[in-house]
Amino acid sequence: MTSESAAAVSSGWIDQGRVLSGAMHYFRIHPALWSDRLQRLAALGVGHVETYVPWNFHERVRGEIDFDGWRDLPRFIRLAEEHGLDVIVRPGPFICAEWDNGGLPTWLTYDGPIPLRTSDPRFLGPVDAWFDVLIPVLAPLQRTQGGPIVSMQVENEYGSFGSDRAYLEHLRDGLRSRGVAVPLFTSDGPTDLMLDAGTLPDVDATANFGSAAADAMRVLARRRPGQAFFCAEFWGGWFDHWGHRHHTRAAADVAAAVEPLLHGGGSINVYMAHGGTSFGTWPGANIDEGAYLPTVTSYDSDAPIGEAGELREKFWALRDLFGSVTGAALPVPPPAPIRQASRTASLVPGSALLSALRTVSDRAVPSLLPLTQEQLRQPAGLTLYEADLQIPAGDSVLRVLEPRDRAWVFLDGELVHRVDRNVPDEGVPLSGEGTTGRLSVVVENEGRVNFGRHVGEAKGLLGGASIDAHGVSRLVHGWVQRPVDVQVLTELPELPPMAGSSAHGAFRAELDCGEPADAFLALPGWEKVYVWLNGFLLGRLDARGPQRTLYAPGPLWLDGRNLIEVLSLGRAGGDLEVVDQPDLGVEGP
């Protein structure tokens, strides 16, 4: 027996009986749809809803903390209670969740890298200030005070990241000292490596996995004898990355993986029960074997309850399983959400890309070498870097160095090259007679890494640019950068139209809608676009796939005329399509 298992184990909420739970993130669902999705979750046969709290969603700008509207976490928790659900809260500060920067605010590293997720005071100071605001919001909603919150998590999968025990202890003590009285838990993968570093002796340990439940239960039983088993994340589906196939998992396979857990007396949280959408620029990214993998806009995750509320075969298979375990009569789910009829609309070209970005940027910052998005105090989005080039006589090569994550390279206003951080770049061949040119580089932050040691990495044009000739590499100096935080844009500029419909830039379409209802937007043939509906940034589409449609929830539509705006970085395609079915791409392993 390890010293950990010999220590006193808290009398946790999982000891109160079997827990059946489903994960659902309020920040990925339009607040007008929270009630509908919670009703569907209750009809799945669970008695609990689990949600993360993304710090950067509530405090995107340092010191400006928001719990209103879409960020009204107490309202979501009270709605869950109205639908008969207890609530499990995972307050972070790190959440992973395929969310930008794992939920950590970008402003933490504006003045340079700091040891994130450690007991270093440079990290703990901001964490404590955040918890000083967050926990008093949650504490009155605990079961101990008559509310629906029955448990809270300490950090998230820390055993997959580091081994700073003092950090976990500080978080545990900070939760308790601020009034958290419900049982606490940690969650990690079901291996000794992860559980060694991610757990605390007096905090319930749980496991995350998608298969081999019996193996996980044996590991936890060995380490925590007498503690009831809880799978804090049962992965019944998975998320997608741009350029890779869409993940699905058969309902029968999911049910077969869940059965031994339930038959062994274990408790479960289905992750995700309803995935929702990472609207705007909120999707995160991963690094796998050195490759950067940005996550798509949809967080459907092949969940039992689809992105737009549809009930899949997986929903009914799990509902049958959960019903057989509880023996309770389950609520009838609400009817399928109404969807708009399919139709098309022409996109009218507006301002050219570079003109649009110069117009919407709130400042122009000069520097000798390019500044990162952190140095520009820019949370996310696009940055336009511009400099004058001295092009030598003869042949040379222009290189754009270390863009994070993609760069669109213009010379004198013409798109001449694209650079992807994953692809070795041979540069742009130049030939001149000692001429000059205007270099414009649009660098796209495709999402900050949300898992592992790369969380907190810098974004922007990290290496600048050079002109190489005759074995010599000459750096380009004298830059002006214009940050464009597309997340907060509510409209694109109406400048004189660009020449031709195939240029890169802003486009718009107007659509009549008799009765606001759900729809999906497609832009076939377009290379890379950002799409707004009535001033709300739905997200991104990318020709690399797999995702081919953006979910446009009914509450965002107006009765009458609706404005759809598109910012195109690459080649343009055909008409805008409004369709009544999602297309999340070709399925694969």
PDB file of C-alpha atoms in Angstrom, residues 4 17 26 57 77 113 122 189 202 216 228 230 232 281 291 320 349 351 385 418 420 436 442 450 460 471 480 567 571:
ATOM      1  CA  GLU A   4      -1.111   7.941  -0.446  1.00  0.00           C
ATOM      2  CA  GLY A  17     -24.385   6.518  -4.134  1.00  0.00           C
ATOM      3  CA  TYR A  26     -22.295  26.798 -20.735  1.00  0.00           C
ATOM      4  CA  PHE A  57     -13.712  33.593 -20.963  1.00  0.00           C
ATOM      5  CA  ILE A  77     -26.257  26.428 -12.387  1.00  0.00           C
ATOM      6  CA  PRO A 113       7.023  33.620 -20.092  1.00  0.00           C
ATOM      7  CA  ARG A 122       4.041  35.058 -10.709  1.00  0.00           C
ATOM      8  CA  GLY A 189      -5.456   9.290 -16.587  1.00  0.00           C
ATOM      9  CA  ASP A 202      -7.056  13.928   1.270  1.00  0.00           C
ATOM     10  CA  ALA A 216      -8.865   1.674 -14.594  1.00  0.00           C
ATOM     11  CA  ALA A 228     -15.947   4.607  -4.619  1.00  0.00           C
ATOM     12  CA  PHE A 230     -15.742   7.657 -10.475  1.00  0.00           C
ATOM     13  CA  ALA A 232     -14.655  11.950 -14.276  1.00  0.00           C
ATOM     14  CA  THR A 281     -11.501  32.262 -31.817  1.00  0.00           C
ATOM     15  CA  ALA A 291       3.185  19.094 -35.414  1.00  0.00           C
ATOM     16  CA  ASP A 320     -31.320   2.551 -21.933  1.00  0.00           C
ATOM     17  CA  PRO A 349     -17.264  41.855 -52.295  1.00  0.00           C
ATOM     18  CA  SER A 351     -12.917  46.039 -49.009  1.00  0.00           C
ATOM     19  CA  TYR A 385       2.934  43.143 -40.165  1.00  0.00           C
ATOM     20  CA  ARG A 418       1.486  31.248 -47.826  1.00  0.00           C
ATOM     21  CA  ASP A 420       2.352  27.159 -42.490  1.00  0.00           C
ATOM     22  CA  THR A 436      11.975  48.469 -53.308  1.00  0.00           C
ATOM     23  CA  VAL A 442      -0.998  38.658 -42.263  1.00  0.00           C
ATOM     24  CA  ASN A 450      -4.490  23.669 -24.529  1.00  0.00           C
ATOM     25  CA  GLY A 460       2.653  36.230 -34.081  1.00  0.00           C
ATOM     26  CA  GLY A 471      24.756  32.626 -49.031  1.00  0.00           C
ATOM     27  CA  VAL A 480       4.640  48.463 -38.340  1.00  0.00           C
ATOM     28  CA  LEU A 567     -13.436  37.807 -44.007  1.00  0.00           C
ATOM     29  CA  ARG A 571      -9.020  32.207 -52.380  1.00  0.00           C
TER      30      ARG A 571
END
